[in-house]
Short mmCIF file of C-alpha atoms and ligand atoms in Angstrom, two decimals:
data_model
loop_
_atom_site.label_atom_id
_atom_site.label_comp_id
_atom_site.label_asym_id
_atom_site.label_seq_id
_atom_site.Cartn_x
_atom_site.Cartn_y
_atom_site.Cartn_z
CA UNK H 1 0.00 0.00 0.00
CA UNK H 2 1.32 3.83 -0.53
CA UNK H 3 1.68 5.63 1.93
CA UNK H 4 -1.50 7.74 0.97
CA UNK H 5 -4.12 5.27 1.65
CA UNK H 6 -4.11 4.88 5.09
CA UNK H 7 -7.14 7.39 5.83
CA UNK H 8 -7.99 5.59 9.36
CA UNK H 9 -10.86 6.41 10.98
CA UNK H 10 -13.53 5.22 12.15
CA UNK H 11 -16.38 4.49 9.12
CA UNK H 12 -20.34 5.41 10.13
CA UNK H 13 -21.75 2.77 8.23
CA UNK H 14 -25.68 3.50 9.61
CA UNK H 15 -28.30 5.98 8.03
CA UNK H 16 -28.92 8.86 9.95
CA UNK H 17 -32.24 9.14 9.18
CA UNK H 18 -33.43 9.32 13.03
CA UNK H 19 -29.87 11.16 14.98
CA UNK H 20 -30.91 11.04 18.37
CA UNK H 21 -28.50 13.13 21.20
CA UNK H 22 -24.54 11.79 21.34
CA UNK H 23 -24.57 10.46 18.12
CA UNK H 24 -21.67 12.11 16.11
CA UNK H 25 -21.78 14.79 13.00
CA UNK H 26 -20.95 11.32 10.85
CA UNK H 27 -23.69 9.40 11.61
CA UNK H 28 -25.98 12.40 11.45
CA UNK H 29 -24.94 13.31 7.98
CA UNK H 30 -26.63 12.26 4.98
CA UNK H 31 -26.27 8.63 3.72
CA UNK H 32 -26.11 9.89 -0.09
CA UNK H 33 -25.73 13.45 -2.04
CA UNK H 34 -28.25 14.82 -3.94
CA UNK H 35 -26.30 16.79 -6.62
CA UNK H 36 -25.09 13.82 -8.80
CA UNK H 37 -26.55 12.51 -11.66
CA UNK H 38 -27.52 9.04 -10.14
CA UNK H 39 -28.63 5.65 -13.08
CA UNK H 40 -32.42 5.59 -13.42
CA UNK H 41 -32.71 2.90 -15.70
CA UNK H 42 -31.20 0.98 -18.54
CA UNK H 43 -31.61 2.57 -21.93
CA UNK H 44 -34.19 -0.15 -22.58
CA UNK H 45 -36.30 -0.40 -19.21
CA UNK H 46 -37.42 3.46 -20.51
CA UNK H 47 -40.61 2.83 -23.21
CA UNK H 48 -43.72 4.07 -23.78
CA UNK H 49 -44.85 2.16 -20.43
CA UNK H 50 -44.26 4.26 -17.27
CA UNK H 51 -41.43 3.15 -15.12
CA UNK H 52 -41.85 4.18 -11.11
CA UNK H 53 -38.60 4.00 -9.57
CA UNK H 54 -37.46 5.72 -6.40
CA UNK H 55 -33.75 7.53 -6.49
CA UNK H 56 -32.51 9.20 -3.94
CA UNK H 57 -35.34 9.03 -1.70
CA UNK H 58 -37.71 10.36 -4.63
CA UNK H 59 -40.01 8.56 -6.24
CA UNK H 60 -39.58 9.31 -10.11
CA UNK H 61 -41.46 8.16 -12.85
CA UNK H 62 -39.82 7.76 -16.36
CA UNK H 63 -41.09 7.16 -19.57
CA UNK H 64 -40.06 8.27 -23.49
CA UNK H 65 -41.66 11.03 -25.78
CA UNK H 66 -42.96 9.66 -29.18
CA UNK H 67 -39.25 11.06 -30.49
CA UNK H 68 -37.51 9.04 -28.36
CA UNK H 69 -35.84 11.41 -25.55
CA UNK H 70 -36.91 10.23 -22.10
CA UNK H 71 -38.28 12.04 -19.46
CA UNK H 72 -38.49 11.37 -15.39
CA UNK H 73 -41.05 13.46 -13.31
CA UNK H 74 -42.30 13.47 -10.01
CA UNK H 75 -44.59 10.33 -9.18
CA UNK H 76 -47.02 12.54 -7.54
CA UNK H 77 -49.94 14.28 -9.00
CA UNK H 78 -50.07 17.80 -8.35
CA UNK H 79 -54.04 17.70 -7.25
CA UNK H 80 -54.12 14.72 -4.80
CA UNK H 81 -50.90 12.96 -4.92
CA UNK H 82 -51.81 9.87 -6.68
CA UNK H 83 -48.90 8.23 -7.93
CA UNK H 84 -48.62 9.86 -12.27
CA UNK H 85 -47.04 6.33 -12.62
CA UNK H 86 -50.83 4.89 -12.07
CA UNK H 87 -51.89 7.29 -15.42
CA UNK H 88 -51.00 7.20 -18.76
CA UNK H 89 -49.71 9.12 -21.97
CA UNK H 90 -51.14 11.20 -24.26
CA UNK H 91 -48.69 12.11 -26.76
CA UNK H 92 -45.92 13.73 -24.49
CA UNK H 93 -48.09 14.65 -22.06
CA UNK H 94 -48.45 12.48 -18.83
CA UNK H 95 -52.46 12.11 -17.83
CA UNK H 96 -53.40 11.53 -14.15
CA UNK H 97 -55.43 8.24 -13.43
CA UNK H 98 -57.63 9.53 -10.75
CA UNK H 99 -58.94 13.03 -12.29
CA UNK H 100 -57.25 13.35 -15.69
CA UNK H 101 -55.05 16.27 -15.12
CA UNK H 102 -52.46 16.21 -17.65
CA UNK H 103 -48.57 17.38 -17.17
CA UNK H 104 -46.23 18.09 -20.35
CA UNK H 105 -42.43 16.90 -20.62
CA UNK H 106 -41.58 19.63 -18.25
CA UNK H 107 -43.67 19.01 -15.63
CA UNK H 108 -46.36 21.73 -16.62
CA UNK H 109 -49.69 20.92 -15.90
CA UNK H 110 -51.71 21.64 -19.80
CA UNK H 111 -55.22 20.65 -18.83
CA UNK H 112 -57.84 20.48 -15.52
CA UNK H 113 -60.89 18.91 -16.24
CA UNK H 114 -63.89 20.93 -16.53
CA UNK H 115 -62.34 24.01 -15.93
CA UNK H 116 -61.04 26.23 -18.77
CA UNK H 117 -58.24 28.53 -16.88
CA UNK H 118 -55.84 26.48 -15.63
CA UNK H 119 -53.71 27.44 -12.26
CA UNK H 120 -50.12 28.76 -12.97
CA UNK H 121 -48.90 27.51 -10.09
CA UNK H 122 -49.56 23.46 -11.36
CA UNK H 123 -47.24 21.18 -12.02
CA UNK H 124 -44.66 18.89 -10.97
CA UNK H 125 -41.00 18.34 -10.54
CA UNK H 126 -38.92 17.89 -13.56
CA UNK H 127 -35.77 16.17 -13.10
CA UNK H 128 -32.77 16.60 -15.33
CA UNK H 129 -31.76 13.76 -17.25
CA UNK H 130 -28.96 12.73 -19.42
CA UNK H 131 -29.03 9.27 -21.63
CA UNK H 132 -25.85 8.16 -21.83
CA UNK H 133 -23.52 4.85 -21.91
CA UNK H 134 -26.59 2.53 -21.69
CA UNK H 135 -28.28 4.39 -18.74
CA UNK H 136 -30.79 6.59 -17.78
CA UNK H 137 -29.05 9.22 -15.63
CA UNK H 138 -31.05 11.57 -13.50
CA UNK H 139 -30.00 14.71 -11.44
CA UNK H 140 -32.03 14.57 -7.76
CA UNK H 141 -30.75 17.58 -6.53
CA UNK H 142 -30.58 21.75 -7.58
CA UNK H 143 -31.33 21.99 -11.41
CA UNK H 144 -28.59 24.59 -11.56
CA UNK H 145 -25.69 22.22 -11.22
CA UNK H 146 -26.49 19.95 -13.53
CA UNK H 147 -23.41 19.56 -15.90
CA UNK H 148 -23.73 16.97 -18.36
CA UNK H 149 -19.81 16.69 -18.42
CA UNK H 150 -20.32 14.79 -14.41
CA UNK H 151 -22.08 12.24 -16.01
CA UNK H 152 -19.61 9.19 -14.97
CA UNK H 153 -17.36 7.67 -17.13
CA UNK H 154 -18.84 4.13 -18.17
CA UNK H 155 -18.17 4.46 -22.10
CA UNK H 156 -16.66 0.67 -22.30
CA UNK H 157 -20.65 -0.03 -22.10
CA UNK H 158 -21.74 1.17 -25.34
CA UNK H 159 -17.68 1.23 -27.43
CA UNK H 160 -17.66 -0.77 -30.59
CA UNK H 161 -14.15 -2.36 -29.36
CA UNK H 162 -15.97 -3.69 -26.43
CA UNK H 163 -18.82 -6.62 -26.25
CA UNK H 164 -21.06 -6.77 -22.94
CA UNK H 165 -24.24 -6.69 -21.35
CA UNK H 166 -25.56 -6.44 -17.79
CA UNK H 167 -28.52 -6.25 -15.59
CA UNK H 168 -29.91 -4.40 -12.42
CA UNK H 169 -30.89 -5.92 -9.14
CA UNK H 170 -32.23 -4.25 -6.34
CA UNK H 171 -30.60 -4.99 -3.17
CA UNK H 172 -32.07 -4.37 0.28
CA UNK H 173 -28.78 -2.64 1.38
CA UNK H 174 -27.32 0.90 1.84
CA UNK H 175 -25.41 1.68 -1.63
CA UNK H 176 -22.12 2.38 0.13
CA UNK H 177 -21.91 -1.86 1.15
CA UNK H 178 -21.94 -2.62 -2.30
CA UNK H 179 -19.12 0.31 -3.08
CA UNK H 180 -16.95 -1.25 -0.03
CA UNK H 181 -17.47 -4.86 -1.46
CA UNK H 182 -16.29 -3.73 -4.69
CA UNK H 183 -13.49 -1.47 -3.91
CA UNK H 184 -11.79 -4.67 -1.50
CA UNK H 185 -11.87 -7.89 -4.06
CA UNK H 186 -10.15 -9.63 -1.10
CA UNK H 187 -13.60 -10.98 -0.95
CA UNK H 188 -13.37 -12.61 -4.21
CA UNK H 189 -10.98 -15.40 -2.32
CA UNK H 190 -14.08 -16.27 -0.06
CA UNK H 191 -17.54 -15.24 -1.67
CA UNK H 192 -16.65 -16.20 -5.14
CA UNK H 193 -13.97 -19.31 -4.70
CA UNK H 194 -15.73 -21.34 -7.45
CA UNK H 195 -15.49 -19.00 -10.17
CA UNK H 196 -13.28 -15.93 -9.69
CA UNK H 197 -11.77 -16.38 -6.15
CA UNK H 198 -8.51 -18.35 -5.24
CA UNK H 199 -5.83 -17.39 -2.21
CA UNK H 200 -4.02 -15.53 -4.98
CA UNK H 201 -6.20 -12.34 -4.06
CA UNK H 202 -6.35 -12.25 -0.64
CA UNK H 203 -2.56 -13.04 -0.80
CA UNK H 204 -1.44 -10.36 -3.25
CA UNK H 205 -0.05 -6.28 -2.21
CA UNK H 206 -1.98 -3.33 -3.51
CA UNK H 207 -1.92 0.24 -4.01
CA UNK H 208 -4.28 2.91 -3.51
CA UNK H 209 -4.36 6.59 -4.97
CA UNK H 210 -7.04 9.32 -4.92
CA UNK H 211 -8.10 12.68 -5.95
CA UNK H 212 -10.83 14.33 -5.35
CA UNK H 213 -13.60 12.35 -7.40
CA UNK H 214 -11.65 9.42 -7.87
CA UNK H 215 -10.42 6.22 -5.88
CA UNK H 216 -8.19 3.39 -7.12
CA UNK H 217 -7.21 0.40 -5.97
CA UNK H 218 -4.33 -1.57 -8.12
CA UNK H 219 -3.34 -5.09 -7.51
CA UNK H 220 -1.24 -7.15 -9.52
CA UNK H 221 -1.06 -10.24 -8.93
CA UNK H 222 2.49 -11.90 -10.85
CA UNK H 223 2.71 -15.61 -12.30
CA UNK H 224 -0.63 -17.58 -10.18
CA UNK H 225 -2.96 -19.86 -10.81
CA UNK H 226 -5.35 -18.57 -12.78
CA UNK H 227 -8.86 -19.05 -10.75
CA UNK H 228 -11.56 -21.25 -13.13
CA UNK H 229 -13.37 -18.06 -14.62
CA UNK H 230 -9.73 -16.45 -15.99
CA UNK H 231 -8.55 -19.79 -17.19
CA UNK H 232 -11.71 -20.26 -19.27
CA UNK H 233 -11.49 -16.98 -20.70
CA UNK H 234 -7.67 -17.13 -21.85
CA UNK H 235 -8.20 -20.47 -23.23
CA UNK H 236 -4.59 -21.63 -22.31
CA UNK H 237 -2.77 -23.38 -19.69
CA UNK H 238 -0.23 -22.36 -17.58
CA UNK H 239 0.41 -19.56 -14.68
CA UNK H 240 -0.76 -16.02 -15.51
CA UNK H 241 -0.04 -12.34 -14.75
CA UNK H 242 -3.85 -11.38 -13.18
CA UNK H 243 -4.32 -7.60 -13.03
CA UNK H 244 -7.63 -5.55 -10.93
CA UNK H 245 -7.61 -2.02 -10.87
CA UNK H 246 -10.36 -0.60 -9.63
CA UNK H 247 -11.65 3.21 -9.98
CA UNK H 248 -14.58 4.60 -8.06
CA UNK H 249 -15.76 7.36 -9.33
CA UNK H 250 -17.57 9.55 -6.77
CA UNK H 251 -20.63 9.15 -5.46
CA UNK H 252 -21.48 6.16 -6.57
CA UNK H 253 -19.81 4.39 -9.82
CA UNK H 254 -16.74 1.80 -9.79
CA UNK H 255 -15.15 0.40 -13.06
CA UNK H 256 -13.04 -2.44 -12.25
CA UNK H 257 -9.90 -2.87 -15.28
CA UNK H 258 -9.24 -6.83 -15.00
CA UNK H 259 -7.83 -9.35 -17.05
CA UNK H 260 -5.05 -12.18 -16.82
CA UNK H 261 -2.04 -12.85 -19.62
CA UNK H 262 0.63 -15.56 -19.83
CA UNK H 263 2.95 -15.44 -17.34
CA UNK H 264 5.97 -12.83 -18.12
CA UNK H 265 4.43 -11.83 -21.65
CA UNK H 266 4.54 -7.87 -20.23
CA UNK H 267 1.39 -7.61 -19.27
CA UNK H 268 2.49 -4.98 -15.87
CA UNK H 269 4.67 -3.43 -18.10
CA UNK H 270 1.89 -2.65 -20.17
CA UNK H 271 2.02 -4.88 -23.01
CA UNK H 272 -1.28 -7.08 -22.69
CA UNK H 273 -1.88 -8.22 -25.87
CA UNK H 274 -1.38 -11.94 -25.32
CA UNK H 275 -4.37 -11.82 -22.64
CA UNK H 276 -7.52 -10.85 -21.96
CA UNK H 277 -9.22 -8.12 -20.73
CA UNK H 278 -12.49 -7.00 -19.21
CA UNK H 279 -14.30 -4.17 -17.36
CA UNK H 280 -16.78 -4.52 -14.42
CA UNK H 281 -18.92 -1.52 -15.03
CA UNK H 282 -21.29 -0.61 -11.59
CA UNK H 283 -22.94 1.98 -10.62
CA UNK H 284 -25.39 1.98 -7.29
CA UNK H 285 -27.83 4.08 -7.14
CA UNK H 286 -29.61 4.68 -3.51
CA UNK H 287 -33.31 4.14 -3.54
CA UNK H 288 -33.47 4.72 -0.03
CA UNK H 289 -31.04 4.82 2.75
CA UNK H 290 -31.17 0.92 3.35
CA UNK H 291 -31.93 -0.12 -0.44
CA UNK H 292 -30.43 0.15 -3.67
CA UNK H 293 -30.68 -0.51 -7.62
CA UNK H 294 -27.25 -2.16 -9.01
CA UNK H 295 -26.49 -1.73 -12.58
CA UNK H 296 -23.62 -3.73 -13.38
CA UNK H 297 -22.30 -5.28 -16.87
CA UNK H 298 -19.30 -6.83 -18.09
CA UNK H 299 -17.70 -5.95 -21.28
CA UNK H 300 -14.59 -8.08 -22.71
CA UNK H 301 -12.24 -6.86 -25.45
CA UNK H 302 -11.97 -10.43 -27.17
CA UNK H 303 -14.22 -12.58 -29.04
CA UNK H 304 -16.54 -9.57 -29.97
CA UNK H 305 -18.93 -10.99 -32.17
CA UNK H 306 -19.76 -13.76 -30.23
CA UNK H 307 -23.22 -12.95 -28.86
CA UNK H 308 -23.27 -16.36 -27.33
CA UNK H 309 -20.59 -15.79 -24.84
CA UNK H 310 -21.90 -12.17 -24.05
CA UNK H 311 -25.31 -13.99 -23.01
CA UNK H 312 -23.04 -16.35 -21.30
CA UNK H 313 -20.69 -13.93 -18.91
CA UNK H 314 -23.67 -11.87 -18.46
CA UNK H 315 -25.22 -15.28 -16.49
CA UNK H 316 -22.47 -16.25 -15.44
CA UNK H 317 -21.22 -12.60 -13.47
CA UNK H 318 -25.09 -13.07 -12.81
CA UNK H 319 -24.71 -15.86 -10.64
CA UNK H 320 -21.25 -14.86 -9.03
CA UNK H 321 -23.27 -11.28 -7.87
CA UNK H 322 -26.03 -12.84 -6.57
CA UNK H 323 -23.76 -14.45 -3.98
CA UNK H 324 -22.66 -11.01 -3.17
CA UNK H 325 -26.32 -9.96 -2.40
CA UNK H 326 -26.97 -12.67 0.20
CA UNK H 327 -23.36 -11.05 1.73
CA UNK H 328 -24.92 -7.95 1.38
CA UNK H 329 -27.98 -8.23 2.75
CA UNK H 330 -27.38 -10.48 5.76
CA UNK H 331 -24.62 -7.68 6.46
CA UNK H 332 -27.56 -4.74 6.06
CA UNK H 333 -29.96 -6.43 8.33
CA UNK H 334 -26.79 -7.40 11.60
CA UNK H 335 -26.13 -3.30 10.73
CA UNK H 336 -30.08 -2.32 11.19
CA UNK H 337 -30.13 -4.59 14.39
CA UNK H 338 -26.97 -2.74 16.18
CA UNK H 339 -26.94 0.65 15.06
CA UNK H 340 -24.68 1.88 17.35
CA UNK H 341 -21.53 0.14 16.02
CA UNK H 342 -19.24 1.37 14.02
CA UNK H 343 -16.59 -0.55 11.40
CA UNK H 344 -13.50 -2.01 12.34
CA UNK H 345 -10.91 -1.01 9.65
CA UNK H 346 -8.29 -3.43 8.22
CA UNK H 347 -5.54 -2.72 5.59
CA UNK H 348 -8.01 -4.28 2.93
CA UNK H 349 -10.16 -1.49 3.71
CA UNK H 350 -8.35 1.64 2.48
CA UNK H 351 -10.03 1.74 -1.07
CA UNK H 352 -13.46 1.97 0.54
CA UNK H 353 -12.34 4.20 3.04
CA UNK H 354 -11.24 6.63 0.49
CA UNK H 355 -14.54 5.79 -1.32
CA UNK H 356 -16.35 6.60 1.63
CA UNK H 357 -14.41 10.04 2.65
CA UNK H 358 -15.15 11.09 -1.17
CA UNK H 359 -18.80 10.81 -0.43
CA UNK H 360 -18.58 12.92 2.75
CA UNK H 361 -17.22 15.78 1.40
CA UNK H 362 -19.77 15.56 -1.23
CA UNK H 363 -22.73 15.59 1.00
CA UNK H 364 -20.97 18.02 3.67
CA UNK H 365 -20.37 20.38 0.74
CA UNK H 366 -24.36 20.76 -0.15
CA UNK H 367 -25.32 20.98 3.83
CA UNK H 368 -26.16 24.16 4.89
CA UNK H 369 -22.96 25.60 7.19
CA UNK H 370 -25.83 26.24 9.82
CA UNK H 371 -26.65 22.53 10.16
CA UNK H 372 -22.36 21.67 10.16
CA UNK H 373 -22.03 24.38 12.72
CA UNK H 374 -24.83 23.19 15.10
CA UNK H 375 -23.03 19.60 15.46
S1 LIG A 401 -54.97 13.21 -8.10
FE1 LIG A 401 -54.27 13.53 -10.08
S2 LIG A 401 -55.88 14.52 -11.09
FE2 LIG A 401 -56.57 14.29 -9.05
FE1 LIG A 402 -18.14 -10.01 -5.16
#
């Protein structure tokens, strides 16, 4: 490890959603930020059907104009709160399902039944959206900020020198488990041990850098076994050079660079054309402060028109997640039922702890100085 990435502390790993008197500023804060353009959707979960979907704590529903673009707006009916995700379309516009008021693409309310003036003041929220690498990406929190350039980096999803595919799941844990079990693949030599876990991983040095959106965690692990998943992939026997580097991109978004190559063909050096490569594309959106939405997908650099084997790593990284969700959860509900401890903090943890500070200063930098000052 470099001598940067030892950021101990201790880690509030519990919502804050009810602070009561001694617990600290950390586990009062925020679980998420709401200036960040957060994944609604896949590209093809948006149709002419109406998504609902909570981000952030908001419930949203999405749907696409008859062009194409898609929209998210409030779930909530101006007049009487019914969900607008219970209505449906006409043309662009969004019709309520209890009294038919109808809301444009911006939120605008365009028509009150049986009256002919309609009340300036009606409408609902709007939320900026970018489409972009496959997803859906919304912005929860002030309009203003909204710079399309933020949008995280996740372009191996849609590049023509990449094949992939992925899915979401929802998982009933806080978002920030899933970024610590991804920035630490220690685990990999104990969840996964069938497919993409051996003692090479837990056994192998790493480094960690940062900046102020960005977190990485780089192991290389020299001339190992490779585990069952790698050696299928490469397609040859022998020892391998096994490479994860893994970038979190703040608040919420990890691409994980990994791959294996022969043995002392140059792949650290930086020559890994004799291997193969793949990215681990995430992103984990809060829905509330003990849920989440994962969208993951794997995309490979070899074999690209084989739409076979894309079907087949997208089951098979299927199957090796879902084992992370029963860690996950299980490790949600022990949090829920002891809220008052905190995380012990190992050398395996620095990634996430960087991860985790990231997110902090996000959040701390949209509270109000009044609220900082008062705790
Ligand atoms: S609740 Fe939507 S029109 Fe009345
Ligand atoms: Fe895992």
């Amino acid at each position: 490890m470099s001598a940067q990435s030892d950021p101990r502390r201790p880690v509030s790993q519990h919502s804050p959603s009810a602070p009561s008197p001694g617990q600290s500023a950390a586990a009062r804060r925020a679980s998420f930020p709401m200036n960040a353009w957060y994944a609604a959707a896949w590209d093809h979960e948006v149709t002419r059907a109406l998504l609902a979907r909570r981000i952030a704590g908001k419930a949203l529903v999405l749907y696409r104009r008859l062009d194409g673009g898609a929209v998210a707006l409030e779930d909530s009916c101006w007049h009487r709160m019914l969900p607008l995700s219970k209505g449906f379309l006409k043309g662009d516009d969004l019709v309520c399902g209890y009294h038919g008021l109808a809301f444009n693409c911006q939120g605008r309310c365009t028509h009150m039944p049986s009256q002919e003036t309609i009340n300036p003041s009606a409408g609902v929220r709007a939320y900026p959206l970018v489409e972009r690498h496959r997803f859906v990406w919304v912005w929860m929190g002030d309009p203003a900020l909204a710079d399309p350039d933020l949008v995280p980096d996740l372009h191996w999803n849609h590049d023509p020198a990449w094949a992939g595919d992925g899915k979401v799941i929802h998982v009933n844990c806080d978002y920030r488990l899933v970024i610590d079990n991804l920035m630490d693949l220690t685990h990999e030599s104990f969840v996964h041990s069938t497919s993409i876990g051996n003692d090479a991983v837990a056994e192998a040095p790493f480094d960690v850098t940062h900046s102020d959106r960005f977190a990485t965690v780089t192991r290389w692990m020299r001339d190992v076994v490779p585990p069952p998943f790698w050696a299928g992939q490469l397609g040859k026997s022998g020892n391998v050079d096994r490479w994860q580097i893994i970038r979190f991109e703040a608040p919420c978004t990890i691409a994980i660079d990994v791959g294996v190559a022969p043995a002392g063909t140059g792949a650290p050096e930086g020559d890994r054309s004799q291997g193969v490569n793949g990215y681990v594309l995430n992103t984990i959106t809060p829905e509330t402060d003990g849920t989440c939405h994962y969208f993951w997908a794997f995309a490979r650099n070899y074999r690209l028109g084989e739409q076979v084997l894309t079907h087949q790593l997208r089951e098979g990284v299927s199957t090796i997640f879902r084992e992370d969700e029963l860690i996950l959860e299980a490790q949600q509900k022990a949090i829920e039922e002891h809220p008052e401890r905190e995380f012990y903090n190992l050398n395996i943890d620095a990634g996430a702890m960087w991860s985790r500070r990231l997110i902090d200063r996000m959040i701390d930098a949209e509270t109000p100085a009044a609220t900082l000052a008062a705790e």
